[in-house]
Coordinates of C-alpha atoms in Angstrom, one line a residue:
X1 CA 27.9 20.0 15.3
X2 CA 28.8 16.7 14.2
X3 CA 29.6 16.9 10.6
X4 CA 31.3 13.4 9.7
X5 CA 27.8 11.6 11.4
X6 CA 26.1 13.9 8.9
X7 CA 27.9 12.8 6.2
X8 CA 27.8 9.4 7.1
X9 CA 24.3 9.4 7.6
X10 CA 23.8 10.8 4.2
X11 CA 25.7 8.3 2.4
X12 CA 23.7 5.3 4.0
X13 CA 20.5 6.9 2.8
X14 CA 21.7 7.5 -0.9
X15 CA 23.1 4.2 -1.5
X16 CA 19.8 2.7 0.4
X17 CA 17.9 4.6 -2.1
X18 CA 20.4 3.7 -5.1
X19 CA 20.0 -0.5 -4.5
X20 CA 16.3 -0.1 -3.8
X21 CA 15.3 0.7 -7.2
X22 CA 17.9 -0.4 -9.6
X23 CA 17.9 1.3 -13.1
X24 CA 16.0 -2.0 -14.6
X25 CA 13.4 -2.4 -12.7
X26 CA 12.5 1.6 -12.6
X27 CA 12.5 2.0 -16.3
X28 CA 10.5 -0.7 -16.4
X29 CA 7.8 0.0 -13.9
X30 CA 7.6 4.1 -16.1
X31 CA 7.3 2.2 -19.0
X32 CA 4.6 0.2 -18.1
X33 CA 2.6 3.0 -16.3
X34 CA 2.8 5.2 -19.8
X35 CA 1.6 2.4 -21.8
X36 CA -1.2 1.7 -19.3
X37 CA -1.9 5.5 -19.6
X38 CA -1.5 5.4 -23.2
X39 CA -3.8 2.6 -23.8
X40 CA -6.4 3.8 -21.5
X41 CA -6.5 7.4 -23.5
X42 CA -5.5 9.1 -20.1
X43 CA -3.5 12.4 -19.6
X44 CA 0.5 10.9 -19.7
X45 CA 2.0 13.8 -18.8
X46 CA 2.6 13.1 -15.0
X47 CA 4.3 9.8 -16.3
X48 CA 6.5 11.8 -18.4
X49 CA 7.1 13.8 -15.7
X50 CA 8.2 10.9 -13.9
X51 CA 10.3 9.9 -16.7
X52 CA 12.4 13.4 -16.7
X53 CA 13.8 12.7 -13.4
X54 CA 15.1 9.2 -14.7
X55 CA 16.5 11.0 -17.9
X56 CA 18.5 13.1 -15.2
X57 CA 19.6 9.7 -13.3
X58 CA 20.2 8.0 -16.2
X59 CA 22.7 10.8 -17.4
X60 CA 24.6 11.1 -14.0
X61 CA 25.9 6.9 -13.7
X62 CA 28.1 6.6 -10.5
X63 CA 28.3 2.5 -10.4
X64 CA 29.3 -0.3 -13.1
X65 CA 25.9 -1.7 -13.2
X66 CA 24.4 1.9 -14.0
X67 CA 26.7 2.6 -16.8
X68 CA 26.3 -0.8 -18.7
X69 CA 22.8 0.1 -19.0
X70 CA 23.6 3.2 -20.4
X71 CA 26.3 1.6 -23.0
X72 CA 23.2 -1.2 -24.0
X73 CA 19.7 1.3 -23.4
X74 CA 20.9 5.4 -23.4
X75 CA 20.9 6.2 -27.3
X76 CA 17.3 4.1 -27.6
X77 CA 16.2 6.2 -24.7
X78 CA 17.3 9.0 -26.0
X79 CA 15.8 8.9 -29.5
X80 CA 12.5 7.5 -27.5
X81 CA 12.5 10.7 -25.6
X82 CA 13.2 13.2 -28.7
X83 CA 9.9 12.1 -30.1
X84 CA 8.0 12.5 -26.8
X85 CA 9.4 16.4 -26.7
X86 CA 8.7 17.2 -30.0
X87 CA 4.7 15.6 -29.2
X88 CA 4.3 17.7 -26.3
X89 CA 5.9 21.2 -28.1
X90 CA 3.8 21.1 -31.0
X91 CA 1.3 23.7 -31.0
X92 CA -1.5 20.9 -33.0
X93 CA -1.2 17.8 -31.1
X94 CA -3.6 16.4 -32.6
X95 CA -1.8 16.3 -36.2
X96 CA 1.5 15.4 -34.1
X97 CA 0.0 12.1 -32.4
X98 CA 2.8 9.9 -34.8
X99 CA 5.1 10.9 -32.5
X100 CA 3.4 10.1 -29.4
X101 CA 2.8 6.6 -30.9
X102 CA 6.7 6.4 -32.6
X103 CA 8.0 7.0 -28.4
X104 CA 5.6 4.9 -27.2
X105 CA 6.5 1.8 -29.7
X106 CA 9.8 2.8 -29.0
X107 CA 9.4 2.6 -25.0
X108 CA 7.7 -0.7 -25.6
X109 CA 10.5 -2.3 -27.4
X110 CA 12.9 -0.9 -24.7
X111 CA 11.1 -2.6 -22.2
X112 CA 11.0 -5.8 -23.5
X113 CA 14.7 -5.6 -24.3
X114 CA 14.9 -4.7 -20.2
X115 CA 12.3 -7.4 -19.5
X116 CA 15.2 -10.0 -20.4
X117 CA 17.9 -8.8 -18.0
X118 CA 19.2 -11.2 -15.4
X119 CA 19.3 -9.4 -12.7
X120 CA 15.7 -8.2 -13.0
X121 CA 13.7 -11.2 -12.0
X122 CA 13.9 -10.8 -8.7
X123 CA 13.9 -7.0 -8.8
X124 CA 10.7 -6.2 -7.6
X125 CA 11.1 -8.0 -4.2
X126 CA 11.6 -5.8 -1.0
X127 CA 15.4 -6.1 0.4
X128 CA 16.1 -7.7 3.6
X129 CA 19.0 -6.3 5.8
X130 CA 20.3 -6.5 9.1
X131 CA 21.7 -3.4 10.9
X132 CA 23.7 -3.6 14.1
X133 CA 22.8 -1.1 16.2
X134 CA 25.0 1.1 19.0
X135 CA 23.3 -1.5 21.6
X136 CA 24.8 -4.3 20.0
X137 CA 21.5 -5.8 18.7
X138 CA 20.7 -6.6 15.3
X139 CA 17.7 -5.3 14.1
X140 CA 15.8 -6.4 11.0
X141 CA 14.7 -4.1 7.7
X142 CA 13.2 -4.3 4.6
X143 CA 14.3 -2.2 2.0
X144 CA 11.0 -1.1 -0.1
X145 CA 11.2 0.3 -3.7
X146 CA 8.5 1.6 -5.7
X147 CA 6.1 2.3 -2.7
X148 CA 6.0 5.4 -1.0
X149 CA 6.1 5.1 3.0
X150 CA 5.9 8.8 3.9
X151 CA 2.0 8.0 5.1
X152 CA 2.4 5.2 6.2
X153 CA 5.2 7.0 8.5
X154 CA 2.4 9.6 9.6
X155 CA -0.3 6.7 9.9
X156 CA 2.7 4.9 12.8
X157 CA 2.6 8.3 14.3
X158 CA -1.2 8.2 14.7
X159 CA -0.9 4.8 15.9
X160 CA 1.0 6.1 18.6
X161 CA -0.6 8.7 20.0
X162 CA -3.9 6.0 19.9
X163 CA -1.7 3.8 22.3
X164 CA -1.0 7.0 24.0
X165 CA -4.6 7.6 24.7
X166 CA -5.4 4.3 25.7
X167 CA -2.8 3.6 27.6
X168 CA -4.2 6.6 30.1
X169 CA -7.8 5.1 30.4
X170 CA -7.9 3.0 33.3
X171 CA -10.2 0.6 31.6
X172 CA -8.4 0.2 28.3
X173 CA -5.1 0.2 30.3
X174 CA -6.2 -2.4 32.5
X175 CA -6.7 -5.0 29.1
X176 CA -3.8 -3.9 28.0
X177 CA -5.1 -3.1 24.4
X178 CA -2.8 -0.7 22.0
X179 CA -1.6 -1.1 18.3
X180 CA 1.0 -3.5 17.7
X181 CA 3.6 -0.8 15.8
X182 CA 6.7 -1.0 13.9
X183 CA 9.5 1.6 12.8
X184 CA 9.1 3.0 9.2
X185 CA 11.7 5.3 7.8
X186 CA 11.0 7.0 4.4
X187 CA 14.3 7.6 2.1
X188 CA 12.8 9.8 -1.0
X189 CA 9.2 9.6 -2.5
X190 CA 9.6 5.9 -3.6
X191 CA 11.7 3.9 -1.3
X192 CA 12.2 3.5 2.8
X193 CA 13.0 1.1 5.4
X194 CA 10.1 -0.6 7.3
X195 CA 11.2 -2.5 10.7
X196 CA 10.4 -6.5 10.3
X197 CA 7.8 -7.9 12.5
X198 CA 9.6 -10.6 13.4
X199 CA 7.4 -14.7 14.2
X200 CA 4.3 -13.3 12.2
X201 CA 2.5 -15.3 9.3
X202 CA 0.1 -13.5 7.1
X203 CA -3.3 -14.6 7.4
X204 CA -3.1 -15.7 3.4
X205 CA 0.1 -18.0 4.2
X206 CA -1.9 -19.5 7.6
X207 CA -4.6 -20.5 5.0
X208 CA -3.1 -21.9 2.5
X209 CA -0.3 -23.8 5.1
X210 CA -3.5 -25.2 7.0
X211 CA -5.2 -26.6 3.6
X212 CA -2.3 -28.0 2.0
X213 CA -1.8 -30.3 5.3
X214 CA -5.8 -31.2 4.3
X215 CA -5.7 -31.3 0.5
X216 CA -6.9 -28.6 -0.1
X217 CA -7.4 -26.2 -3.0
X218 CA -5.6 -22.7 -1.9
X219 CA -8.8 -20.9 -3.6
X220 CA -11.4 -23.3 -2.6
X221 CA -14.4 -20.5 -2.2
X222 CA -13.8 -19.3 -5.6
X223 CA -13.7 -22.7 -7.2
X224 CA -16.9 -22.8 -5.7
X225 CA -18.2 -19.4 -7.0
X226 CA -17.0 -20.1 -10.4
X227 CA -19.2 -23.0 -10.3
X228 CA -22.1 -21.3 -9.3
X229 CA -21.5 -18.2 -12.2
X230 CA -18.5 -18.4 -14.4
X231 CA -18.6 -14.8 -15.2
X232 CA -18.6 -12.7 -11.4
X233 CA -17.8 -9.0 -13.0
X234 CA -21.2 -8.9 -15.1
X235 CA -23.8 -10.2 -12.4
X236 CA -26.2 -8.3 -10.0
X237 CA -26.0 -7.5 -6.8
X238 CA -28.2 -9.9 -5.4
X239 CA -26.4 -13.1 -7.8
X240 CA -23.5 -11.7 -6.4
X241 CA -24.9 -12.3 -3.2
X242 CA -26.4 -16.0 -4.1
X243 CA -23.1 -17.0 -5.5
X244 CA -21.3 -16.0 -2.5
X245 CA -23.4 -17.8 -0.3
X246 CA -23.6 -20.1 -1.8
X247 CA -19.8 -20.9 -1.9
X248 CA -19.9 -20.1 1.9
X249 CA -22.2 -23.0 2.2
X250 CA -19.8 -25.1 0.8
X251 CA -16.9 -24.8 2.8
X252 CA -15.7 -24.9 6.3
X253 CA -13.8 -21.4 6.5
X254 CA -12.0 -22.1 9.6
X255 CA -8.8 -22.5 8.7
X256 CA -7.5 -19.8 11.3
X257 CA -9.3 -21.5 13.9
X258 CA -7.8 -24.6 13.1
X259 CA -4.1 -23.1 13.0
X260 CA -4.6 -21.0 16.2
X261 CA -6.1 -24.2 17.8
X262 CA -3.3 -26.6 16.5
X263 CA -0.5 -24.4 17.0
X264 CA -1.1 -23.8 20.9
X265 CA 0.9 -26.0 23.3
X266 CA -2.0 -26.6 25.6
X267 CA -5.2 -24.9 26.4
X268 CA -4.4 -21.8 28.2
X269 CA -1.7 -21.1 26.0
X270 CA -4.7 -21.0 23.5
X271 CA -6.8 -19.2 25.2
X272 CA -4.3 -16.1 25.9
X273 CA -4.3 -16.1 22.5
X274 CA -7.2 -16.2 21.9
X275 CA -8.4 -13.3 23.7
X276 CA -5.0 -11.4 22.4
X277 CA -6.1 -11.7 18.7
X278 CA -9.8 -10.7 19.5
X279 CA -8.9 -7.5 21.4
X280 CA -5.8 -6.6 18.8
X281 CA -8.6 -7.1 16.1
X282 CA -11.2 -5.1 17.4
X283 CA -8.4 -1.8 18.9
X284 CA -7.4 -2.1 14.7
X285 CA -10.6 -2.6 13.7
X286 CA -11.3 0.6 15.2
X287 CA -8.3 2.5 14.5
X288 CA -8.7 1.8 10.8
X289 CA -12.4 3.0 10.7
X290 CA -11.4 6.1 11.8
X291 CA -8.8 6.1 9.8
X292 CA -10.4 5.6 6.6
X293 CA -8.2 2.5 6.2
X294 CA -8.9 0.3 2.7
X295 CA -7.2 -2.9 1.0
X296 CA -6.7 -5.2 4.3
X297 CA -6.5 -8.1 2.0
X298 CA -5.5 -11.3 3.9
X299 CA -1.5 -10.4 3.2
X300 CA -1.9 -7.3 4.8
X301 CA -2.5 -9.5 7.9
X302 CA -0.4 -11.0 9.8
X303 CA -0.8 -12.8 13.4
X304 CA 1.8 -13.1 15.8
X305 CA 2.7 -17.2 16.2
X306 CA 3.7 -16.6 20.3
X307 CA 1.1 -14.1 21.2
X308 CA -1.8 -14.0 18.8
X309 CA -2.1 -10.5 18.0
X310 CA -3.2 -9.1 15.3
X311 CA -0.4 -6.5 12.6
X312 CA -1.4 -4.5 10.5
X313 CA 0.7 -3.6 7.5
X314 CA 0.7 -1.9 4.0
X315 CA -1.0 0.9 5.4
X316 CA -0.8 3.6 2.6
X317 CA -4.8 3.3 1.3
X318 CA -6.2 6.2 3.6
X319 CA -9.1 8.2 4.3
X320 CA -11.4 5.5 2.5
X321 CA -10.0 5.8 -1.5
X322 CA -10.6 2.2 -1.7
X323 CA -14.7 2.9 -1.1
X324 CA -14.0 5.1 -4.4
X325 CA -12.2 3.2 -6.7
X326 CA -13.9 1.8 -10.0
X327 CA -13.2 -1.9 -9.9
X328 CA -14.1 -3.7 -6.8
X329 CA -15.0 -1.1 -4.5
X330 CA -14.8 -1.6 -0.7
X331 CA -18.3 -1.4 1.3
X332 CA -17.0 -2.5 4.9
X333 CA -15.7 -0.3 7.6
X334 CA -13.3 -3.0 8.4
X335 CA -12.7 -6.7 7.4
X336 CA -14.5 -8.7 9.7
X337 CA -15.0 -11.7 7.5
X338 CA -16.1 -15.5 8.6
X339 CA -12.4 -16.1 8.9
X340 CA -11.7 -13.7 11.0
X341 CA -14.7 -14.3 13.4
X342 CA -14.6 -18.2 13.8
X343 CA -11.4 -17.9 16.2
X344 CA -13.4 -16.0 18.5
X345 CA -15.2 -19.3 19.5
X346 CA -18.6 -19.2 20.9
X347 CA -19.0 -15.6 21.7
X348 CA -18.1 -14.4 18.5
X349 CA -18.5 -10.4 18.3
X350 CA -20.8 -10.2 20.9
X351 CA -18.4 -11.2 23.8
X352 CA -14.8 -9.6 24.1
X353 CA -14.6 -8.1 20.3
X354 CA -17.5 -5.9 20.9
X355 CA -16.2 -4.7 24.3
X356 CA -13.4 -4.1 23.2
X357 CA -14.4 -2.0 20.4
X358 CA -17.0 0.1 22.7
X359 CA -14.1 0.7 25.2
X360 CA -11.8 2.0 22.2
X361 CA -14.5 4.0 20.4
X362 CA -15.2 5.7 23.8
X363 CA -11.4 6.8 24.2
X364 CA -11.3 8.3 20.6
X365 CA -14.4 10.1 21.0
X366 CA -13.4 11.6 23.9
X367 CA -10.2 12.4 23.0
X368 CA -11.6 13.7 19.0
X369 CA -9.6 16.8 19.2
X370 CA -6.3 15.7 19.8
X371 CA -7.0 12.6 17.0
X372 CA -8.6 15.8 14.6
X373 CA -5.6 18.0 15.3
X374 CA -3.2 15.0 13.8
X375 CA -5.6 13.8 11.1
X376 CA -6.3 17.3 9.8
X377 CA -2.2 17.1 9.5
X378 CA -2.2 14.2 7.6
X379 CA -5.0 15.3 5.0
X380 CA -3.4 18.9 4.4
X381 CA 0.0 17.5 4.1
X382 CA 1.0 18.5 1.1
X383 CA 3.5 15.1 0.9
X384 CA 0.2 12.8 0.7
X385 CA -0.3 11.7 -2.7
X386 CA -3.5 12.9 -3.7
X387 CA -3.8 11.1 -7.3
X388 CA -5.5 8.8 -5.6
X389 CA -8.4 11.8 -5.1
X390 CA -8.1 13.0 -8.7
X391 CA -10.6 12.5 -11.4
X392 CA -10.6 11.4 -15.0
X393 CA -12.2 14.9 -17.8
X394 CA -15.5 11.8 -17.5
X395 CA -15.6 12.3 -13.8
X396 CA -14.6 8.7 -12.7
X397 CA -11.9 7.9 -9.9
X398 CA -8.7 7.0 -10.3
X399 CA -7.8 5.1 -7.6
X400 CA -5.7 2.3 -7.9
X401 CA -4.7 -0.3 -4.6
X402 CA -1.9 -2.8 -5.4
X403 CA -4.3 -5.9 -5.1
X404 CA -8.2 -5.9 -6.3
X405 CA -10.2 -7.8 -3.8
X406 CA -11.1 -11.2 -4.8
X407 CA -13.2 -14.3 -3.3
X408 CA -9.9 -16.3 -2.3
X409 CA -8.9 -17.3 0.6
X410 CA -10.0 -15.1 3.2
X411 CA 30.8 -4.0 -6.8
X412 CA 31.0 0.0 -6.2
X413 CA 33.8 1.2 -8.6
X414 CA 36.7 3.4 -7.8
X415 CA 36.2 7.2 -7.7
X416 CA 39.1 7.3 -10.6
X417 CA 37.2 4.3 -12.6
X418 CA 34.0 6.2 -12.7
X419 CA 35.9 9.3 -14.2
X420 CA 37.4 7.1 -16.7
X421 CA 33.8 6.0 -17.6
X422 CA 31.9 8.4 -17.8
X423 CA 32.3 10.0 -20.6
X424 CA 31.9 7.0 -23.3
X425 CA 28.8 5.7 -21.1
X426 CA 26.9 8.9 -20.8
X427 CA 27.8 9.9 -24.3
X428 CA 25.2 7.3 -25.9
X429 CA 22.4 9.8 -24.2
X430 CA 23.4 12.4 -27.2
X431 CA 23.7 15.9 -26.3
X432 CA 20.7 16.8 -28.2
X433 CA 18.5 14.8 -25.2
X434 CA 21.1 16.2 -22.3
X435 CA 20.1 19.9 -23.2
X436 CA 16.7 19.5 -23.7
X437 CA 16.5 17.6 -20.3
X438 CA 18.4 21.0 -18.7
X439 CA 15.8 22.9 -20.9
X440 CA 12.7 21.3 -19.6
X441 CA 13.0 21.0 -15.8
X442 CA 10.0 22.9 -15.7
X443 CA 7.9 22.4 -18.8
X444 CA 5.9 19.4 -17.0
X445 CA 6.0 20.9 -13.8
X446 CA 2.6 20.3 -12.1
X447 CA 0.8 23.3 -12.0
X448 CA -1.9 22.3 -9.9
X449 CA -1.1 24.2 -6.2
X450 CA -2.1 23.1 -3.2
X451 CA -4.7 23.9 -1.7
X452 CA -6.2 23.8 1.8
X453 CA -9.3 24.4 0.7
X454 CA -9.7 21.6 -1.2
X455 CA -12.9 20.6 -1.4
X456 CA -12.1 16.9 -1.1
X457 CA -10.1 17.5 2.0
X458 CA -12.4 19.4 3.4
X459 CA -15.0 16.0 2.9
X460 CA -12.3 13.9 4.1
X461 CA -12.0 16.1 7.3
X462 CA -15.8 16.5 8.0
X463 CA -16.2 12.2 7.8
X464 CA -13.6 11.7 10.2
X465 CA -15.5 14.2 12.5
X466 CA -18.8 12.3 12.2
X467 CA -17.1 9.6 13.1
X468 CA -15.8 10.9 16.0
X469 CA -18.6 12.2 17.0
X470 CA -21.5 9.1 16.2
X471 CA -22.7 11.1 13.3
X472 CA -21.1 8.9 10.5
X473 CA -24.6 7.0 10.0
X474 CA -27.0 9.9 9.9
X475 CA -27.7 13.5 11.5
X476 CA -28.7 11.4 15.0
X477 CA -25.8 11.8 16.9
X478 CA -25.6 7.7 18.3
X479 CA -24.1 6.5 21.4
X480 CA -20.9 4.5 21.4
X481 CA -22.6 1.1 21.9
X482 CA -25.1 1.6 18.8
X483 CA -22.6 3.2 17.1
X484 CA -20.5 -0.4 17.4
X485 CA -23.4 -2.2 16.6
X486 CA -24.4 -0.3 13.3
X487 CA -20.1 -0.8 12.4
X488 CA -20.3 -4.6 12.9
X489 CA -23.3 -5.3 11.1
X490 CA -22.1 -3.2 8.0
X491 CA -18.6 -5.5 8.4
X492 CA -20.0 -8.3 8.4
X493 CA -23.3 -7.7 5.9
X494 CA -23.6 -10.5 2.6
X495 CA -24.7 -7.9 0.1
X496 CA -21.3 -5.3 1.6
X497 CA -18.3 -8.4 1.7
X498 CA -19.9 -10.4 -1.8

């Protein structure tokens, strides 16, 4: 019906895609993730897989930038590839493993060649763009590479419909709690557009603003564990527990209740927002336990500077992988930490937190099936990456979150330019590679279908029913109000945050 918007539309999204994840920086993140693999003694072959679809980018240039790096990397690339075919075709592998280690050296060299590149050292930060919209506004974006937003895209969409739900309860309505939301718009599997949250400061930067203006050290509670026991990885569970509080004993932690404080204009001011952060907090805190939501470090926080309330963000660790994972595993329901609790002033979370919470939990129980109908969605989607559920042949987890938890602080050429190109710049790939690229579309191809009866999805679905239903704590179905009770005391347990 409108076929030039189409088109138009279609060529914002490819060259979005294109200048998100530049041919440096992705070679260089592959790279690294097969040598990781390699090192570790782990199956590569979804990392070659990964690799295939580069081979095909790489021999399909369309701007300058793209076909230098063919000119300077192609032929090395090439050869490096050669050697990883002829690994994988050989019927013994295991008298063939020269190979392997020739592509690997080979990759490695590649990459620190890469490594050196100008325009890579700022690579791996997130774009920021400004688009004027038909209203007249500009509206802010960043441009994300090397993440993939399609759950967090479902997870906005279940954020919704929460809001939704609330919004229709007369008691909820009338506090006026909901989600604080922004717009996410996938591009492909690794890049999208995620709307800025505009006057918001991570709860990391709040910290380490408020003790710079003091003196002091960023990672203060560390310094103060590393005192205690200079090796943390290798102790028990109750040292653990000694040395963490007995760094809590030795420092204020109230940085956010200094900044909130400090930062108000008066005291009303500070106490709307005051009450604003505790209700945003508990509604999220909430939300994510249903949720399953992992790895709210404190720059996955952020706190509005006008109103208080609480973001959310990064919100692609689901369905509780990050209770799973084999270093650092998560034991809280939520992050309720001292930091987080101090603002609250004297009623901590037995005033408006905790009413808040039992208010929200009663809405989502009642309303289960329309929350299980969208969840059940999200966990049979066949788009959700499930590597995070797969195991290792020695039955461990493979999880990985993009930060472990610590102690810290809580020119676009001509059309006639790239013909001219193109044949000199792709012809350093060889022909030998460009063939057996066309030959081997499918010889990695995942063979592993899905599934909807998964047996992990099927776990996944049954937890968030128990939870839904106050039976996430034992075969005693509990009322809403224990239910809280039981959530808060496991969030904010020694032996669960140390």
């Amino acid at each position: 019906m409108y076929p030039e918007l189409v088109e138009q539309t279609e060529l914002v999204s490819r060259e979005l895609i294109r200048i998100t994840l530049l041919f440096p920086e992705m070679w260089m993140k592959s790279i690294d993730s097969l040598a990781a693999k390699y090192s570790g003694g782990h199956d590569i072959s979804e990392i070659v897989r990964e690799l295939q679809s580069h081979y095909k980018r790489l021999y399909n240039p369309e701007t300058l930038p793209e076909y230098r790096f063919v000119q300077e990397f192609g032929k090395d690339l090439s050869i490096a590839y050669e050697s990883l075919l002829q690994f994988y075709k050989a019927r013994n592998r295991t008298h063939s493993l020269a190979l392997l280690k020739q592509a690997i050296d080979m990759y490695w060299g590649i990459h620190y060649r890469i490594k050196n590149i100008e325009v890579h050292r700022t690579a791996q930060l997130p774009r920021q763009m400004c688009i004027q919209g038909s209203d007249g506004n500009e509206y802010t974006f960043l441009l994300k590479g090397l993440d993939d937003l399609r759950l967090d895209e479902r997870v906005m969409q279940l954020f919704g419909l929460i809001n939704s739900l609330l919004s229709k309860d007369s008691e909820t309505a009338r506090r006026s709690l909901a989600i604080e939301r922004f717009p996410v718009v996938p591009l492909s599997s690794n890049s999208g557009l995620i709307g800025f949250y505009s006057n918001t400061n991570s709860l990391n930067q709040i910290v380490i603003e408020n003790r710079k203006a003091v003196n002091q050290p960023n990672r203060l509670e560390l310094n103060y564990a590393c005192q205690f026991t200079p090796n943390w990885t290798t102790l028990t569970t109750m040292q653990k527990v000694e040395s963490f509080e007995y760094a809590l004993s030795n420092t204020p932690g109230n940085d956010l209740h200094r900044a909130m404080w400090y930062k108000s204009p008066n005291a009303e001011v500070w106490l709307e927002r005051r009450t604003n952060y505790t209700r945003s907090l508990a509604v999220m805190s909430i939300a994510g336990y249903i949720l399953g939501l992992g790895d709210r470090h404190p720059s996955n926080i952020l706190i509005h500077e006008r109103t208080g309330k609480v973001v959310h963000i990064d919100l692609g660790d689901c369905f509780e992988i990050t209770w799973h994972r084999v270093h650092f595993p998560e034991k809280v329901p939520f992050r309720l930490t001292r930091m987080l609790i101090k603002p609250m002033e004297v009623s901590s979370t037995d005033g408006i937190f905790k009413h808040t919470a039992n208010h929200t939990m009663r809405v989502l129980r009642a309303n289960r099936e329309s929350l299980m109908a969208v969840l059940e969605a999200f966990v049979y989607d066949p788009l959700v990456s499930w590597a995070y559920h797969q195991e290792t042949d020695d039955g461990t987890n493979t999880n990985y979150t993009k930060q472990d938890r610590t102690l810290s602080q809580d020119g676009q050429p001509d059309k006639h330019s790239s013909k001219r190109h193109s044949s000199s710049s792709t012809g350093s790939l060889g022909s030998s590679t460009k063939q057996s690229i066309s030959n081997n579309d499918c010889y990695f191809a995942d063979t592993k279908a899905w599934n909807t009866g998964n047996p992990k999805a099927r776990a996944i679905v049954k937890r968030i029913h128990d939870k839904l239903v106050g039976t996430d704590f034992s075969n005693k179905q509990l009322v809403v109000s224990e239910q809280i009770e039981k959530l808060i005391q496991q969030a904010t347990a020694t032996e669960n945050l140390a």
